[in-house]
XYZ file of C-alpha atoms in Angstrom:
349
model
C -25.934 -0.942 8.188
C -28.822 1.328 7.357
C -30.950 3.814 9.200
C -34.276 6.190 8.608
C -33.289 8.445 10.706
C -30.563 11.429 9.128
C -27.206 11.086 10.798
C -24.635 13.385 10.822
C -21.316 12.221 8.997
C -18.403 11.531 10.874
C -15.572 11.233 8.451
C -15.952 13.505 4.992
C -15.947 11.908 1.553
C -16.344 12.940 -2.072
C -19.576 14.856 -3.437
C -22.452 12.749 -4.402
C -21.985 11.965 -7.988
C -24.542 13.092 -10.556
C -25.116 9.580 -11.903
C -26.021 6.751 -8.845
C -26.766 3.290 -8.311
C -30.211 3.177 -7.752
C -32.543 -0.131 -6.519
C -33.507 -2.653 -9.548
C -37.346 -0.602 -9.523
C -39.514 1.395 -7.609
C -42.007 -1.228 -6.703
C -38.900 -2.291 -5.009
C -37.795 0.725 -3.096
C -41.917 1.499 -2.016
C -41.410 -2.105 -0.599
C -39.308 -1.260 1.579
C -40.457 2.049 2.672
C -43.716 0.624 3.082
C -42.236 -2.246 5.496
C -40.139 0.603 7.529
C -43.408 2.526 8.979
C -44.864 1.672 12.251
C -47.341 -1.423 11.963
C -50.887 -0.290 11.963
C -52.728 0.324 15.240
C -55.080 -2.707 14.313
C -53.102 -5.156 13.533
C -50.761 -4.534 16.369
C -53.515 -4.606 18.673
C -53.960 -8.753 17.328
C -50.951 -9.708 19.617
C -49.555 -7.860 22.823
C -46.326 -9.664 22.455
C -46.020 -8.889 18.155
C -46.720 -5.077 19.621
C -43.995 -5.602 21.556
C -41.963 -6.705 19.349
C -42.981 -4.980 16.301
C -42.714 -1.437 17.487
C -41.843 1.562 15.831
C -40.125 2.437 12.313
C -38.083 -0.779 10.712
C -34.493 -0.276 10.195
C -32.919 -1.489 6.906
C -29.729 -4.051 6.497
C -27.870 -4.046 3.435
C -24.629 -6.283 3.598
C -22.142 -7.036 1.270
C -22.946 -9.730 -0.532
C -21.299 -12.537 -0.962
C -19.027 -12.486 1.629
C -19.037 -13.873 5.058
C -17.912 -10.171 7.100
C -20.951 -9.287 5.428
C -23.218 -12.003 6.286
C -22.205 -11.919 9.780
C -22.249 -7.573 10.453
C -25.814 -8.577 8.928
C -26.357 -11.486 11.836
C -25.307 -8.731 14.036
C -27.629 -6.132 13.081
C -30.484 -8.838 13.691
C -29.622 -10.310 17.039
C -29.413 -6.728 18.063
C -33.141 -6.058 17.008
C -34.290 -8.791 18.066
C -32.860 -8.348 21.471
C -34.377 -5.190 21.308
C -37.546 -5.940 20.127
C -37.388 -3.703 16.992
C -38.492 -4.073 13.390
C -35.485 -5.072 11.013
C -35.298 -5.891 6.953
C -32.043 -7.855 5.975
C -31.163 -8.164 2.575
C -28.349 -8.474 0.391
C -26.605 -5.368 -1.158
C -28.395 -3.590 -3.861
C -27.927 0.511 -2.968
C -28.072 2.569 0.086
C -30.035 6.105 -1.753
C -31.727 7.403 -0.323
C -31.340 5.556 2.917
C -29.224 7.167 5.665
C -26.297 4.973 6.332
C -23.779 3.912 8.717
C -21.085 2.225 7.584
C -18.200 0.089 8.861
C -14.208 -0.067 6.843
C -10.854 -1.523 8.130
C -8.689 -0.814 5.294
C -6.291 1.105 5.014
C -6.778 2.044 0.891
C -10.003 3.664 2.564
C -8.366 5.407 5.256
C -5.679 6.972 3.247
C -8.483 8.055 0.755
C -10.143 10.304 3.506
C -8.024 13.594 3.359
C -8.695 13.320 -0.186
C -12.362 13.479 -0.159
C -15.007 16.404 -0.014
C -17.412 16.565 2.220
C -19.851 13.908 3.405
C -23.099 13.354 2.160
C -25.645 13.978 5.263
C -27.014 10.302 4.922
C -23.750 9.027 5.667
C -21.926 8.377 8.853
C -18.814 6.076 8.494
C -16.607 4.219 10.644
C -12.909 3.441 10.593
C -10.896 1.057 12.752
C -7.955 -0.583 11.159
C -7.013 -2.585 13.815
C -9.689 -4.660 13.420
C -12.116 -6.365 10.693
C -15.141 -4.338 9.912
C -17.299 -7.278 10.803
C -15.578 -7.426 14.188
C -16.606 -3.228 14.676
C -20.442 -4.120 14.005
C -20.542 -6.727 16.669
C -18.853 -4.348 19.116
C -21.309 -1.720 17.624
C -24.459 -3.347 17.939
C -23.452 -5.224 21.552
C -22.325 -1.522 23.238
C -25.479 -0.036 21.480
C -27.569 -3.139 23.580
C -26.449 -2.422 26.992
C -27.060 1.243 26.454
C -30.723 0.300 25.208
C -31.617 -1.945 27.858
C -34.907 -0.704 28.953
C -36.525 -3.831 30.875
C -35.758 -7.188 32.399
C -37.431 -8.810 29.700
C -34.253 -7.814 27.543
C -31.492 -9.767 26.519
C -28.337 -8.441 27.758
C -25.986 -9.535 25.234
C -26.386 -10.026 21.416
C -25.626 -14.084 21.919
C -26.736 -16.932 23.665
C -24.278 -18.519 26.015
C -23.749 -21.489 23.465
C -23.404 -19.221 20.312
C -21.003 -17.039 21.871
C -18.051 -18.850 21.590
C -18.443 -20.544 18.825
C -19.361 -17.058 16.731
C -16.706 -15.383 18.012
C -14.385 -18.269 16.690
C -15.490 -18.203 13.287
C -15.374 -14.182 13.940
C -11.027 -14.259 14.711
C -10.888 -16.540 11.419
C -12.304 -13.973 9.529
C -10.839 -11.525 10.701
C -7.245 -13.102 9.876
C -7.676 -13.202 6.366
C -9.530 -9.788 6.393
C -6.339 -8.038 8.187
C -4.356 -10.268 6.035
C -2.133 -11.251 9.577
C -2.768 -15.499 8.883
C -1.327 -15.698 12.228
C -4.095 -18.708 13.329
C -3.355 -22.152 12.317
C -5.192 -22.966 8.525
C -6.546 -19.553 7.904
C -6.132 -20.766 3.955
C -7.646 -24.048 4.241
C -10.559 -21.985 6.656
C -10.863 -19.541 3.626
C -11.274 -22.636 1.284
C -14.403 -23.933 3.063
C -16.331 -20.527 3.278
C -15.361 -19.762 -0.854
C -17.151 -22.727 -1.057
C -20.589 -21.726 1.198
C -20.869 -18.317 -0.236
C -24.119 -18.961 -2.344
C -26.126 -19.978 0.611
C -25.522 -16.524 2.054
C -28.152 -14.659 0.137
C -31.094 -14.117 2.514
C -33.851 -13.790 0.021
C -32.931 -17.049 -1.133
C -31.937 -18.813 1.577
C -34.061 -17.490 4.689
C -32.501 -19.616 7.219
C -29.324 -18.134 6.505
C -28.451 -15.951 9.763
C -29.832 -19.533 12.013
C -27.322 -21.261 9.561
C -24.193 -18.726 10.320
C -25.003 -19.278 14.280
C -24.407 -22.927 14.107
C -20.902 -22.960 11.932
C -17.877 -24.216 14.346
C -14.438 -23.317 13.215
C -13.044 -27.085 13.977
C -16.124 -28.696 11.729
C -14.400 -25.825 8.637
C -11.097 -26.268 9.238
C -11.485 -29.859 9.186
C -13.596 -29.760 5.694
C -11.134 -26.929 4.151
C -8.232 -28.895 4.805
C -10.311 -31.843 2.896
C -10.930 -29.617 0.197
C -7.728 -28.295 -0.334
C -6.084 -31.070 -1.028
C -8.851 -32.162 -3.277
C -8.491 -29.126 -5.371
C -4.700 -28.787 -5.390
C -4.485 -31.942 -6.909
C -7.394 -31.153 -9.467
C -5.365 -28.576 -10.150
C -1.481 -30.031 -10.539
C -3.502 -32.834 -12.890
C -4.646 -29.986 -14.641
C -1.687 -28.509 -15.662
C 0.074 -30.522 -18.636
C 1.823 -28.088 -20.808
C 1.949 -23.907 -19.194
C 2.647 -21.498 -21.497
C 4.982 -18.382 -20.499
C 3.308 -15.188 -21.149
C 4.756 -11.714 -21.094
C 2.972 -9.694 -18.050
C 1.616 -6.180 -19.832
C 3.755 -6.980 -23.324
C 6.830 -7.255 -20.856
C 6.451 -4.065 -18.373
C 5.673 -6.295 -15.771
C 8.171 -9.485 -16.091
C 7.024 -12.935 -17.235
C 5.261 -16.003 -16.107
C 3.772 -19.429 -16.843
C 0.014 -19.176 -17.822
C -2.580 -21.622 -18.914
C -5.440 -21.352 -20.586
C -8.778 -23.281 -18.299
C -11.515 -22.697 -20.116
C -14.194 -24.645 -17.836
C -12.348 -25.020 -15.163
C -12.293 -21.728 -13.749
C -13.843 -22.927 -10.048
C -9.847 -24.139 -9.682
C -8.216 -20.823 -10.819
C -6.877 -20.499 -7.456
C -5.340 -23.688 -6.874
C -4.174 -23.336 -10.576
C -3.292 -20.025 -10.075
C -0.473 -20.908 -7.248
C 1.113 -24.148 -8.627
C 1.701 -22.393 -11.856
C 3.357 -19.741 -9.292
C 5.509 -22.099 -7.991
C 6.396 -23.667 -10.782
C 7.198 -19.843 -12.955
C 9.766 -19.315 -10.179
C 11.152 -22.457 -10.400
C 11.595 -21.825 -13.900
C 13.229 -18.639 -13.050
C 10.590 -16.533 -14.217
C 8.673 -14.391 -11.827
C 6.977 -16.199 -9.034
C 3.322 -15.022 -10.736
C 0.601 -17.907 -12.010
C -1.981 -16.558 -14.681
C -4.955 -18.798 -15.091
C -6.714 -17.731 -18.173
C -10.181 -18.371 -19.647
C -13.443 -17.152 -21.064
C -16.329 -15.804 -18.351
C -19.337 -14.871 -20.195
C -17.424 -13.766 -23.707
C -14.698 -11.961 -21.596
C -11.105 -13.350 -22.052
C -10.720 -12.934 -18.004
C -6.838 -13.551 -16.397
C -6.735 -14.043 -12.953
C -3.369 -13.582 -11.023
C -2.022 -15.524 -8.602
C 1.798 -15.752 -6.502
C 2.817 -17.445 -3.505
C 5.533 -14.601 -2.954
C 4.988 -12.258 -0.548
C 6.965 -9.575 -1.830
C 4.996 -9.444 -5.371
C 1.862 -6.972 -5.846
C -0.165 -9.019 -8.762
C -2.666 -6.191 -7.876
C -0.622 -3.312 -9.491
C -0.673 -5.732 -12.629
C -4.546 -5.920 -12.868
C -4.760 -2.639 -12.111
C -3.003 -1.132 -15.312
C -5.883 -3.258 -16.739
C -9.245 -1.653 -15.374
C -8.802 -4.946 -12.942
C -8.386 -5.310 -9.017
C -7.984 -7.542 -5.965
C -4.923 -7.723 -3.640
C -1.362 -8.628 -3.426
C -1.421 -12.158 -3.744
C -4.422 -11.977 -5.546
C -6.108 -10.195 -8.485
C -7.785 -10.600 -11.974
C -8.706 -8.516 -14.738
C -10.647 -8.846 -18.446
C -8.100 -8.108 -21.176
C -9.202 -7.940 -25.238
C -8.031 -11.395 -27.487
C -5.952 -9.286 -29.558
C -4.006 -7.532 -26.604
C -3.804 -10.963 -24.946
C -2.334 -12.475 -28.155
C 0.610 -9.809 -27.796
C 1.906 -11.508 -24.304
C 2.837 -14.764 -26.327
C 3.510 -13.794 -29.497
C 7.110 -13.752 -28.280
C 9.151 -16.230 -26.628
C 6.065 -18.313 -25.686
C 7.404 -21.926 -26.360
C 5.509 -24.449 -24.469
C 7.197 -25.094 -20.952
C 7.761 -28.952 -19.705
C-alpha cells in the first residue's frame, strides 16, 4: 500500500541498491503523479458531492499481482477511501520508487531476514505479523485507520456492508489457510484450485470491475467448483501419465524420482506433479514428482511431493529456482538436464 506522504520506517532493511526497478516509462510515472494532486478548484466546484469526495492528494495502490492476498489488501485499500471520501489509484504491481510505502509481510523467511538488514530506506515503513496473513493485517489496518478517521455522520463506519461482511471475511480465513500454510479448514486445496483458476481476471486495468467482482465471491459457491475441478484435473492428469521416467535430483545430491516430460500440458503440472509423487514413493524412490517441459525456450522443472517432511524448495533453490516445501520449480540448461537420466533412467511401468 502506497503513500505521498514520507513515513518513517519501522523495521530496518538493506541499503537501496544502485540499480532499481523502475515503472515501464515516464509518461507512466507523470500519470500518476499528475492523478495524485488535488483536483482543480474549477472542476471541483462542478459537483459539491465529487468535492466531497474527491478531496485532497490521491493515494497510490500497488498489489501483488496475481494473487488473491493481493487483490483483496487492494479491495481494502479502496473501501477504506471510499468510506472516507478520498482520492485512490489501484493498480497492479509495477514498482514502488519513488513512492513512499507501507508495506504488509507474514512470513517468517522475511522476519528472520530483519537483523540482517541495514537500515531502512525513508520511503519505507513495513509491517510484520506472523500470526496472521498479510492480507488479513491490511483489513485490520485500513478498518482501525476508519474509526479513527471518522469525521461526520455521513461516514461509513466500517469498511463493509452488512451483506459483504461475512461473506469477505470467509473467503478472507480461506486465504489465509493456505497463506499460513495451517490447511486446518475443510478443502483449503480444492479452495486453492478454484482461485489458480480466476487469477487473470484480477488485473484491474484490464478487468475494472474486479474489486465489485472479489465482493461477491462466497466460499461455498468455490469450494463447490474446486472440488469439481479437482477431480477434473487429477484425472487429466493420471491419463496423462503413461510411461514416467526416473530422473536423478541434482545428478544424484538430492535422491531420485519419477519425472515426465508435458510439453503442452503444463496448466496440469500440479496435478501431474503429485501423482507422479505418489507413485515415486511407491516405487521406493523419493516421494518427489518432476513435471518437465518447455516455457518460452526454457527447459522449466517444476517440483512437486505429497510428503510433508520433504523441502522440494531446497532442490530448486541450488538451481537459481524457488517456491515452498511442497512446491517449487526452477529453469535448468538441456545439457545439465540430460545428466539426471543419463543413468539408470529405464522407463518405469
Amino acid at each position: 500500500m502506497l503513500r505521498r506522504r514520507p513515513r518513517l520506517p519501522a523495521v530496518p532493511s538493506p541499503p537501496a541498491p544502485a540499480r532499481r526497478r523502475a515503472f515501464r516509462s515516464e509518461a507512466a510515472l507523470e500519470a500518476i503523479r499528475s492523478h495524485s494532486l488535488p483536483p482543480k478548484a474549477a472542476a471541483a466546484a462542478s459537483s459539491s458531492d465529487a468535492a466531497d469526495d474527491q478531496a485532497g492528494p490521491a493515494s497510490l495502490a500497488l498489489y501483488n499481482y496475481p494473487t488473491f492476498a493481493g487483490a483483496y489488501a487492494a479491495l481494502a485499500a479502496r473501501l477504506f477511501h471510499q468510506r472516507a471520501r478520498r482520492r485512490l489509484l489501484v493498480l497492479p504491481f509495477s514498482s514502488v520508487e519513488p513512492f513512499s510505502v507501507i508495506a504488509f509481510d507474514h512470513r517468517q523467511s522475511t522476519l528472520a531476514r530483519i537483523p540482517k538488514l541495514g537500515h531502512c530506506p525513508s520511503n519505507v515503513e513495513l509491517h510484520i505479523d506472523t500470526s496472521k496473513s498479510s492480507v488479513r493485517f491490511v483489513f485490520d489496518y485500513f478498518s482501525k485507520k476508519l474509526a479513527e478517521t471518522k469525521s461526520d455522520s455521513r461516514m461509513c463506519e466500517n469498511l463493509f456492508d452488512q451483506e459483504d461482511e461475512e461473506r469477505v471475511s470467509n473467503v478472507l480465513k480461506y486465504i489465509e489457510d493456505a497463506d499460513l500454510r495451517r490447511w486446518q479448514l475443510p478443502n483449503t486445496k480444492e479452495f486453492q484450485t478454484t482461485l489458480r483458476d480466476e487469477r487473470a481476471k484480477l488485473n484491474c486495468v484490464i478487468n475494472p470491475h474486479v474489486f465489485e467482482q472479489l465482493l461477491q465471491l462466497d466460499v461455498g459457491d468455490l469450494l463447490t467448483r474446486g472440488k469439481s475441478l479437482a477431480h477434473d484435473r487429477l484425472q487429466a492428469a493420471g491419463e496423462f501419465i503413461q510411461k514416467p521416467f526416473k530422473i536423478r535430483l541434482g545428478r544424484g545430491l538430492y535422491g531420485e524420482c519419477l519425472a515426465i516430460r508435458a510439453d503442452g500440458h503444463s496448466k496440469l503440472s500440479h496435478e501431474i506433479g503429485l501423482e507422479l509423487s505418489q507413485r515415486s514413493a511407491a516405487a521406493g524412490l523419493r516421494p518427489i514428482g518432476a513435471v518437465v517441459f518447455m516455457q518460452r525456450g526454457i527447459l522449466k522443472v517444476c517440483l512437486r511431493t505429497t510428503d510433508n517432511a520433504i523441502n522440494t524448495a531446497e532442490i530448486a533453490k541450488a538451481y537459481g529456482g524457488g517456491g515452498k516445501p511442497s512446491s517449487s520449480s526452477f529453469a535448468l540448461r538441456m545439457d545439465e538436464f540430460n545428466t539426471w537420466t543419463s543413468v539408470n533412467s529405464r522407463i518405469m511401468n
